[in-house]
Amino acid sequence: MTHAQPAPAPDTAPTVAAVVVLAAGQGTRMRSSTPKVLHTLGGRSLVGHVLAAAEPLAAGTTVVVVGSGREQVEQHLAEVAPTALPVVQEEQLGSGHAAAVALAAVPDLEGSVLVVNGDSPLLTSRTLAALVTAHDAAGSVFTVLTAEVADPTGLGRIVRDGSGAPRAIVEERDATDEQRAIREVNAGVYVANAGTLRRVLSGLATDNAQGEQYLTDALAPLVAGGAPTAAVRADDPDDVLGCNDRVELAARRRTLNDRVLDGLMRSGVTVVDPLTTWVDATVTVGRDAVLEPGTHLRGGTAVGDGAHVGPDTSLTDTQVGERATVVRTHAVGARIGDDVQVGPFAYLRPGTDLGAGAKVGTFVETKNAQVGEGSKIPHLSYVGDATIGRGTNIGAATVFVNYDGVAKHHTTIGDHARTGADNMFVAPVTVGDGAYTAAGSVITSDVPPGAMAVARAPQRNVAGWVRRRRSGTPAAEAAAAAESRAEAPREDPSGPSRVDHDS
Ligand code: UD1
Ligand code: CA
């Protein structure tokens, strides 16, 4: 898995003793039955992005404060960050209270702690590292990350004194008109000495517009007491943008996608249309790969060097080999080998594994299907629960009949087989190496290597049927015309064919 931002080099990487993620808030403005921090963008949840950004800080302890929708959040954490410790804030009494609850869960913690809102998905490892470095360099006990933004509406303002030193963080609802004009805002990211933070949080009041214990109120008393504090601006103001409703979620998603695509293009990937191409932060794409318009790459997808993906293709948790082409395709949990051709209009489902140089063509669906090197399934087929050898060709309109209504069964086709068009392979069944099957066959028993299997009713032509049973139709007229032409003497180039006569 790669992260959107590279981690700083290990020898210079700053570290913290603990990371505390505040994720207990209700997220009322999302108007959702899903807890806010579980909403997703770019392949991770909001809280997942925050945890990924903090990961290179190598904190020995990661605490996530949960509350609203705690069961769902805890379950998610068990999946994405199993070493993180969820701590329950029973009542959402404010961000300061949440941080205090977190620290109470790790009473022996000493040293620096990074406290971060769980709803800032654009935070980068680089920005966090710079914050911790600045905190350490200043000998600060409390350092807040800030950003200069065009529109500070709704955010806490950073109040500095005449010398530029931070004095207080004032929430918008509690700010004077003069303070509201300030465009430097609180990112909701703080580094503090654990002991100092514990002490100051225990004394927080609730005399503000929301009647909550604000984490932001930790700064002013420290300044007043003469403790060393700092406020550090982020290089990129986008880093600090939170996410409080679905309009903001869409905007963050767009920004994140732009960052991911910029990174890919700088590393040698052609993105034909960045506006319609969506790539998760967790995806990797090799050099000289081309992403056509309407391409969506999700989850653990990895695209190899020189591959060509799209247009109009969605790949989730799918590996694409070097130089492969994948056109108008939907794939989930598939492996596409080097030089493979897929599509247009293919659906690759989990367990699909296409060997080098294989082809899965138009209107083909595959599931749990191993396809050997150079084998082809060019047209209109369903291949489920199958193993196909190398160099084999599957005829058009073939169905691997894998389901008997109760259980799934497997079909095995050997190397260099040639199966006819419109076959049914009624599993379990095996077709040997080098075997052929006739078009239209329903294969219900094994075919030995090198055999030709014919499993269809013999053809019977009922001569004159149309003239007798459909007289007066255009078909009958056409047949009569053809018969009278045939009566005229001429060379017949075709051999004799079997003709039945009905009684
Ligand atoms: C907060 C900051 C604001 C800052 C902004 C940046 C406070 C008081 N204000 O405002 O200065 O500019 O973030 O985005 O902190 N939470 C809990 N338990 C609670 C309350 C909140 O865990 O009882 C968590 C939330 O889940 C969220 C974070 O704390 O992740 C911040 O809370 P939120 O309500 O989003 O604060 P903002 O109004 O965005
Ligand atoms: Ca917020």
PDB file of C-alpha atoms in Angstrom, residues 250 253-266 269-280 290-297 309:
ATOM      1  CA  ALA A 250     -17.153  16.116  -2.328  1.00  0.00           C
ATOM      2  CA  ARG A 253     -12.552  14.112  -2.561  1.00  0.00           C
ATOM      3  CA  ARG A 254     -11.841  16.254  -5.591  1.00  0.00           C
ATOM      4  CA  THR A 255      -8.775  17.830  -3.975  1.00  0.00           C
ATOM      5  CA  LEU A 256      -7.439  14.461  -2.869  1.00  0.00           C
ATOM      6  CA  ASN A 257      -7.977  13.032  -6.347  1.00  0.00           C
ATOM      7  CA  ASP A 258      -6.154  15.976  -7.908  1.00  0.00           C
ATOM      8  CA  ARG A 259      -3.228  15.325  -5.587  1.00  0.00           C
ATOM      9  CA  VAL A 260      -3.130  11.621  -6.401  1.00  0.00           C
ATOM     10  CA  LEU A 261      -3.316  12.255 -10.161  1.00  0.00           C
ATOM     11  CA  ASP A 262      -0.668  14.990  -9.997  1.00  0.00           C
ATOM     12  CA  GLY A 263       1.606  12.530  -8.216  1.00  0.00           C
ATOM     13  CA  LEU A 264       0.965   9.859 -10.832  1.00  0.00           C
ATOM     14  CA  MET A 265       1.526  12.205 -13.763  1.00  0.00           C
ATOM     15  CA  ARG A 266       4.799  13.438 -12.221  1.00  0.00           C
ATOM     16  CA  VAL A 269       1.683   8.076 -15.907  1.00  0.00           C
ATOM     17  CA  THR A 270      -0.442   9.608 -18.681  1.00  0.00           C
ATOM     18  CA  VAL A 271      -3.827  10.721 -17.368  1.00  0.00           C
ATOM     19  CA  VAL A 272      -5.799  11.739 -20.428  1.00  0.00           C
ATOM     20  CA  ASP A 273      -8.621  13.466 -18.559  1.00  0.00           C
ATOM     21  CA  PRO A 274      -7.965  14.247 -14.884  1.00  0.00           C
ATOM     22  CA  LEU A 275     -11.539  15.497 -14.454  1.00  0.00           C
ATOM     23  CA  THR A 276     -13.103  12.077 -15.105  1.00  0.00           C
ATOM     24  CA  THR A 277     -10.339   9.867 -13.730  1.00  0.00           C
ATOM     25  CA  TRP A 278     -10.591   8.808 -10.082  1.00  0.00           C
ATOM     26  CA  VAL A 279      -7.740   7.031  -8.385  1.00  0.00           C
ATOM     27  CA  ASP A 280      -7.678   6.076  -4.726  1.00  0.00           C
ATOM     28  CA  VAL A 290      -2.162   5.393 -19.777  1.00  0.00           C
ATOM     29  CA  LEU A 291      -5.424   6.091 -17.964  1.00  0.00           C
ATOM     30  CA  GLU A 292      -8.165   6.971 -20.416  1.00  0.00           C
ATOM     31  CA  PRO A 293     -11.214   9.110 -19.505  1.00  0.00           C
ATOM     32  CA  GLY A 294     -13.738   7.552 -17.158  1.00  0.00           C
ATOM     33  CA  THR A 295     -11.208   5.321 -15.390  1.00  0.00           C
ATOM     34  CA  HIS A 296     -11.786   4.526 -11.709  1.00  0.00           C
ATOM     35  CA  LEU A 297      -9.034   2.697  -9.830  1.00  0.00           C
ATOM     36  CA  VAL A 309      -6.708   1.284 -18.918  1.00  0.00           C
TER      37      VAL A 309
END
